[in-house]
Amino acid sequence: MNTNFSKFSTKENRQILFLHGYLSCGNSFNYQTRFFEREFEVFAPDLKGFGENNAMDYAYSLDDYINEVEEYKYKHALNCPHIVAHSFGGRIAIKATAKNKNFCDRLVLTGCAGIKPKITLKKACKKTLFNILKPFVRREKLRNFYSKDYLALSPVMKESFKKIIGEHLDDYLQDIENETLVIFGKDDKETPLYMAKRLNNGIKNSKLSVYKGAGHFCFIDKPCKFNLEVREFLLSKT
């Protein structure tokens, strides 16, 4: 796993591991790594298949990504670091932390994916229409049913993507004991606000913050506000 990291402190509980979203990379947290490197050891790796990391040779599942992160932690002597996870990175953090509370110390989830989406009437009709038409419609016509991001993926990445989004993590929330800060943008269209509320209600030791004027990348839309709130959360006494 390729990595970007700065090492400035060796104090206990002063390590932060950033886990990026799908089709993103560790550099998406540049505003955060520059801010936090003054007081923490900061690690922002590129997950398998993204950024400068090598392409995967088989379709990774969510558990494969968890194993990759565990190996990375071991390699870099990350002993129960704080984790800041965005979108897809949040999927990794939720499942791993629910199964092992020592996966991290405190947890920050922003624009976090993994919550079972609401099925609107429009989406339900589109899904039904797709299933009906698929055997009869030419391939180029069906392309309209897929997002551009999905179509740009390699075949092995498409298989990985399907594995990952098909796994809903709602039932894992109750098993997370770690102190958790949930930060969402009010205008987030990818992971709407109802998902943030489910996270907050499902994780017992959690707090929810909603940023006006911010979307799915609220840590980029409102970097100063995000950094200061996360710093206060990570450094506060329990």
CSV table of C-alpha atoms in Angstrom, one decimal:
chain,number,residue,atom,x,y,z
A,1,MET,CA,0.0,0.0,0.0
A,2,ASN,CA,1.5,3.3,-1.0
A,3,THR,CA,1.4,6.0,1.7
A,4,ASN,CA,1.7,9.6,2.5
A,5,PHE,CA,2.7,10.3,6.1
A,6,SER,CA,4.4,12.8,8.4
A,7,LYS,CA,6.0,11.7,11.6
A,8,PHE,CA,6.2,14.5,14.2
A,9,SER,CA,5.2,13.0,17.5
A,10,THR,CA,5.7,9.7,19.3
A,11,LYS,CA,3.3,10.4,22.2
A,12,GLU,CA,0.7,7.8,22.9
A,13,ASN,CA,-2.7,8.4,21.3
A,14,ARG,CA,-1.1,11.0,18.9
A,15,GLN,CA,-1.4,9.0,15.7
A,16,ILE,CA,-4.1,9.6,13.1
A,17,LEU,CA,-4.9,7.3,10.2
A,18,PHE,CA,-6.9,8.8,7.4
A,19,LEU,CA,-9.0,6.5,5.2
A,20,HIS,CA,-10.2,8.0,1.9
A,21,GLY,CA,-13.3,7.5,-0.1
A,22,TYR,CA,-13.9,5.5,-3.3
A,23,LEU,CA,-12.2,6.8,-6.4
A,24,SER,CA,-10.2,9.1,-4.2
A,25,CYS,CA,-6.7,8.9,-2.5
A,26,GLY,CA,-4.8,9.9,0.6
A,27,ASN,CA,-4.0,13.3,-0.9
A,28,SER,CA,-7.7,14.2,-0.6
A,29,PHE,CA,-6.9,14.9,3.1
A,30,ASN,CA,-4.1,17.4,2.4
A,31,TYR,CA,-5.9,20.2,4.4
A,32,GLN,CA,-6.0,17.8,7.3
A,33,THR,CA,-2.5,16.3,7.2
A,34,ARG,CA,-0.9,19.7,7.0
A,35,PHE,CA,-2.9,20.9,10.0
A,36,PHE,CA,-2.6,17.8,12.2
A,37,GLU,CA,1.1,17.0,11.5
A,38,ARG,CA,2.1,19.6,14.1
A,39,GLU,CA,0.7,17.5,16.9
A,40,PHE,CA,0.2,14.0,15.6
A,41,GLU,CA,1.9,11.3,13.6
A,42,VAL,CA,-0.2,11.5,10.4
A,43,PHE,CA,-0.8,8.6,8.0
A,44,ALA,CA,-2.8,8.9,4.8
A,45,PRO,CA,-2.4,5.8,2.6
A,46,ASP,CA,-3.7,5.2,-0.9
A,47,LEU,CA,-5.9,2.1,-0.6
A,48,LYS,CA,-5.6,-0.7,-3.1
A,49,GLY,CA,-6.6,0.3,-6.6
A,50,PHE,CA,-6.6,4.0,-5.9
A,51,GLY,CA,-4.1,6.9,-6.2
A,52,GLU,CA,-0.6,5.5,-6.6
A,53,ASN,CA,-1.4,2.1,-5.2
A,54,ASN,CA,-1.1,-0.9,-7.6
A,55,ALA,CA,-4.2,-2.1,-9.4
A,56,MET,CA,-5.8,-5.1,-7.6
A,57,ASP,CA,-5.3,-8.5,-9.2
A,58,TYR,CA,-8.7,-9.8,-7.9
A,59,ALA,CA,-11.9,-8.2,-6.8
A,60,TYR,CA,-11.4,-7.0,-3.2
A,61,SER,CA,-14.2,-7.3,-0.7
A,62,LEU,CA,-14.7,-5.0,2.3
A,63,ASP,CA,-12.9,-7.6,4.4
A,64,ASP,CA,-9.9,-7.6,2.0
A,65,TYR,CA,-9.6,-3.8,2.5
A,66,ILE,CA,-9.8,-4.3,6.3
A,67,ASN,CA,-7.0,-6.8,6.1
A,68,GLU,CA,-5.0,-4.4,4.0
A,69,VAL,CA,-5.4,-1.6,6.5
A,70,GLU,CA,-4.5,-4.0,9.4
A,71,GLU,CA,-1.3,-4.9,7.5
A,72,TYR,CA,-0.5,-1.3,7.0
A,73,LYS,CA,-1.0,-0.5,10.7
A,74,TYR,CA,1.4,-3.3,11.6
A,75,LYS,CA,4.0,-2.2,9.1
A,76,HIS,CA,4.0,1.4,10.4
A,77,ALA,CA,3.6,0.5,14.1
A,78,LEU,CA,0.2,2.1,14.4
A,79,ASN,CA,-1.1,0.9,17.8
A,80,CYS,CA,-4.8,1.8,18.1
A,81,PRO,CA,-4.6,5.1,16.2
A,82,HIS,CA,-7.4,7.6,15.9
A,83,ILE,CA,-9.1,7.2,12.6
A,84,VAL,CA,-10.7,9.8,10.3
A,85,ALA,CA,-12.6,8.1,7.6
A,86,HIS,CA,-14.5,9.5,4.6
A,87,SER,CA,-17.3,7.7,2.6
A,88,PHE,CA,-15.9,4.3,1.5
A,89,GLY,CA,-13.2,4.6,4.2
A,90,GLY,CA,-16.0,4.8,6.7
A,91,ARG,CA,-17.2,1.4,5.6
A,92,ILE,CA,-13.8,0.0,6.5
A,93,ALA,CA,-13.8,1.7,9.8
A,94,ILE,CA,-17.3,0.8,10.8
A,95,LYS,CA,-16.9,-3.0,10.2
A,96,ALA,CA,-13.4,-3.2,11.5
A,97,THR,CA,-14.1,-1.2,14.7
A,98,ALA,CA,-17.4,-3.1,15.4
A,99,LYS,CA,-15.5,-6.4,15.2
A,100,ASN,CA,-12.4,-5.2,17.2
A,101,LYS,CA,-12.6,-2.1,19.4
A,102,ASN,CA,-8.8,-1.9,19.3
A,103,PHE,CA,-8.8,-1.3,15.6
A,104,CYS,CA,-8.8,2.4,16.5
A,105,ASP,CA,-9.0,4.8,19.5
A,106,ARG,CA,-11.4,7.5,18.6
A,107,LEU,CA,-13.3,7.5,15.4
A,108,VAL,CA,-14.4,10.3,13.0
A,109,LEU,CA,-16.8,9.4,10.3
A,110,THR,CA,-17.5,12.0,7.6
A,111,GLY,CA,-19.8,11.5,4.6
A,112,CYS,CA,-19.7,7.9,5.7
A,113,ALA,CA,-21.1,5.2,3.4
A,114,GLY,CA,-22.4,1.8,4.3
A,115,ILE,CA,-25.9,2.6,5.6
A,116,LYS,CA,-28.7,0.9,3.7
A,117,PRO,CA,-30.2,3.5,1.4
A,118,LYS,CA,-33.9,4.4,1.3
A,119,ILE,CA,-35.5,3.1,-1.9
A,120,THR,CA,-37.6,5.9,-3.4
A,121,LEU,CA,-40.4,5.2,-5.8
A,122,LYS,CA,-38.2,6.7,-8.7
A,123,LYS,CA,-35.3,4.4,-7.8
A,124,ALA,CA,-37.5,1.4,-7.4
A,125,CYS,CA,-39.1,2.0,-10.8
A,126,LYS,CA,-35.7,2.5,-12.5
A,127,LYS,CA,-34.4,-0.8,-10.9
A,128,THR,CA,-37.5,-2.7,-12.1
A,129,LEU,CA,-37.3,-1.2,-15.6
A,130,PHE,CA,-33.6,-2.1,-15.8
A,131,ASN,CA,-34.2,-5.7,-14.8
A,132,ILE,CA,-37.0,-6.0,-17.4
A,133,LEU,CA,-35.0,-4.4,-20.2
A,134,LYS,CA,-31.6,-5.9,-19.6
A,135,PRO,CA,-32.1,-9.1,-21.7
A,136,PHE,CA,-33.6,-7.2,-24.6
A,137,VAL,CA,-31.8,-3.9,-24.9
A,138,ARG,CA,-28.5,-3.3,-26.6
A,139,ARG,CA,-25.4,-2.7,-24.4
A,140,GLU,CA,-25.0,0.9,-25.4
A,141,LYS,CA,-28.6,1.7,-24.4
A,142,LEU,CA,-28.0,0.1,-20.9
A,143,ARG,CA,-25.1,2.4,-20.3
A,144,ASN,CA,-27.6,5.1,-19.4
A,145,PHE,CA,-28.5,3.2,-16.3
A,146,TYR,CA,-25.0,3.3,-14.9
A,147,SER,CA,-23.1,6.2,-13.4
A,148,LYS,CA,-20.0,7.5,-15.3
A,149,ASP,CA,-17.8,6.6,-12.4
A,150,TYR,CA,-18.9,3.0,-12.5
A,151,LEU,CA,-18.4,2.8,-16.3
A,152,ALA,CA,-14.9,4.1,-15.9
A,153,LEU,CA,-13.8,1.3,-13.6
A,154,SER,CA,-11.8,-1.7,-14.8
A,155,PRO,CA,-13.7,-5.1,-14.8
A,156,VAL,CA,-12.0,-6.2,-11.6
A,157,MET,CA,-12.8,-2.9,-9.9
A,158,LYS,CA,-16.4,-3.2,-11.0
A,159,GLU,CA,-16.7,-6.6,-9.3
A,160,SER,CA,-15.1,-5.2,-6.2
A,161,PHE,CA,-17.4,-2.2,-6.2
A,162,LYS,CA,-20.5,-4.5,-6.4
A,163,LYS,CA,-19.2,-6.6,-3.5
A,164,ILE,CA,-18.7,-3.5,-1.4
A,165,ILE,CA,-21.9,-1.6,-2.0
A,166,GLY,CA,-23.9,-4.8,-1.6
A,167,GLU,CA,-22.9,-5.0,2.0
A,168,HIS,CA,-24.9,-2.8,4.4
A,169,LEU,CA,-23.4,-2.2,7.8
A,170,ASP,CA,-26.4,-1.0,9.8
A,171,ASP,CA,-26.3,-4.0,12.1
A,172,TYR,CA,-22.7,-3.3,13.0
A,173,LEU,CA,-23.3,0.1,14.5
A,174,GLN,CA,-24.5,-1.2,17.9
A,175,ASP,CA,-21.3,-3.0,18.4
A,176,ILE,CA,-19.1,0.1,18.2
A,177,GLU,CA,-18.0,1.2,21.7
A,178,ASN,CA,-15.4,3.8,20.6
A,179,GLU,CA,-16.1,7.5,21.0
A,180,THR,CA,-17.2,8.6,17.6
A,181,LEU,CA,-17.7,12.0,15.9
A,182,VAL,CA,-20.0,12.0,12.9
A,183,ILE,CA,-19.6,15.0,10.6
A,184,PHE,CA,-21.8,15.4,7.5
A,185,GLY,CA,-22.4,18.2,5.0
A,186,LYS,CA,-26.0,19.4,5.0
A,187,ASP,CA,-26.0,19.4,1.2
A,188,ASP,CA,-24.4,15.9,0.8
A,189,LYS,CA,-26.2,14.1,-2.1
A,190,GLU,CA,-24.0,11.0,-2.1
A,191,THR,CA,-24.6,10.1,1.6
A,192,PRO,CA,-27.7,12.1,2.6
A,193,LEU,CA,-28.3,13.5,6.1
A,194,TYR,CA,-30.6,10.6,7.1
A,195,MET,CA,-27.6,8.3,7.0
A,196,ALA,CA,-25.7,10.6,9.4
A,197,LYS,CA,-28.7,10.4,11.8
A,198,ARG,CA,-28.7,6.6,11.6
A,199,LEU,CA,-25.0,6.5,12.4
A,200,ASN,CA,-25.5,8.8,15.3
A,201,ASN,CA,-28.5,6.9,16.6
A,202,GLY,CA,-26.8,3.5,16.1
A,203,ILE,CA,-23.4,4.2,17.6
A,204,LYS,CA,-23.9,4.7,21.4
A,205,ASN,CA,-21.0,7.0,22.1
A,206,SER,CA,-21.4,9.3,19.1
A,207,LYS,CA,-22.0,13.0,18.4
A,208,LEU,CA,-23.3,14.4,15.2
A,209,SER,CA,-22.3,17.7,13.6
A,210,VAL,CA,-23.9,19.0,10.4
A,211,TYR,CA,-22.1,21.7,8.3
A,212,LYS,CA,-24.3,24.1,6.3
A,213,GLY,CA,-22.9,25.0,2.9
A,214,ALA,CA,-21.0,21.7,2.7
A,215,GLY,CA,-21.5,18.6,0.6
A,216,HIS,CA,-20.0,15.1,0.5
A,217,PHE,CA,-16.5,16.4,1.0
A,218,CYS,CA,-17.2,18.7,4.0
A,219,PHE,CA,-13.6,18.3,5.1
A,220,ILE,CA,-12.6,20.1,1.9
A,221,ASP,CA,-15.6,22.5,1.8
A,222,LYS,CA,-15.1,23.6,5.4
A,223,PRO,CA,-11.5,22.7,6.3
A,224,CYS,CA,-10.9,25.0,9.1
A,225,LYS,CA,-14.1,24.2,10.9
A,226,PHE,CA,-13.6,20.5,10.3
A,227,ASN,CA,-10.0,20.5,11.5
A,228,LEU,CA,-10.7,22.5,14.7
A,229,GLU,CA,-13.7,20.3,15.7
A,230,VAL,CA,-11.8,17.1,15.0
A,231,ARG,CA,-8.8,18.4,17.0
A,232,GLU,CA,-10.9,19.2,20.0
A,233,PHE,CA,-12.6,15.8,19.8
A,234,LEU,CA,-9.3,13.9,19.6
A,235,LEU,CA,-7.5,15.9,22.4
A,236,SER,CA,-10.4,16.2,24.8
A,237,LYS,CA,-10.4,14.3,28.1
A,238,THR,CA,-12.8,11.3,28.3
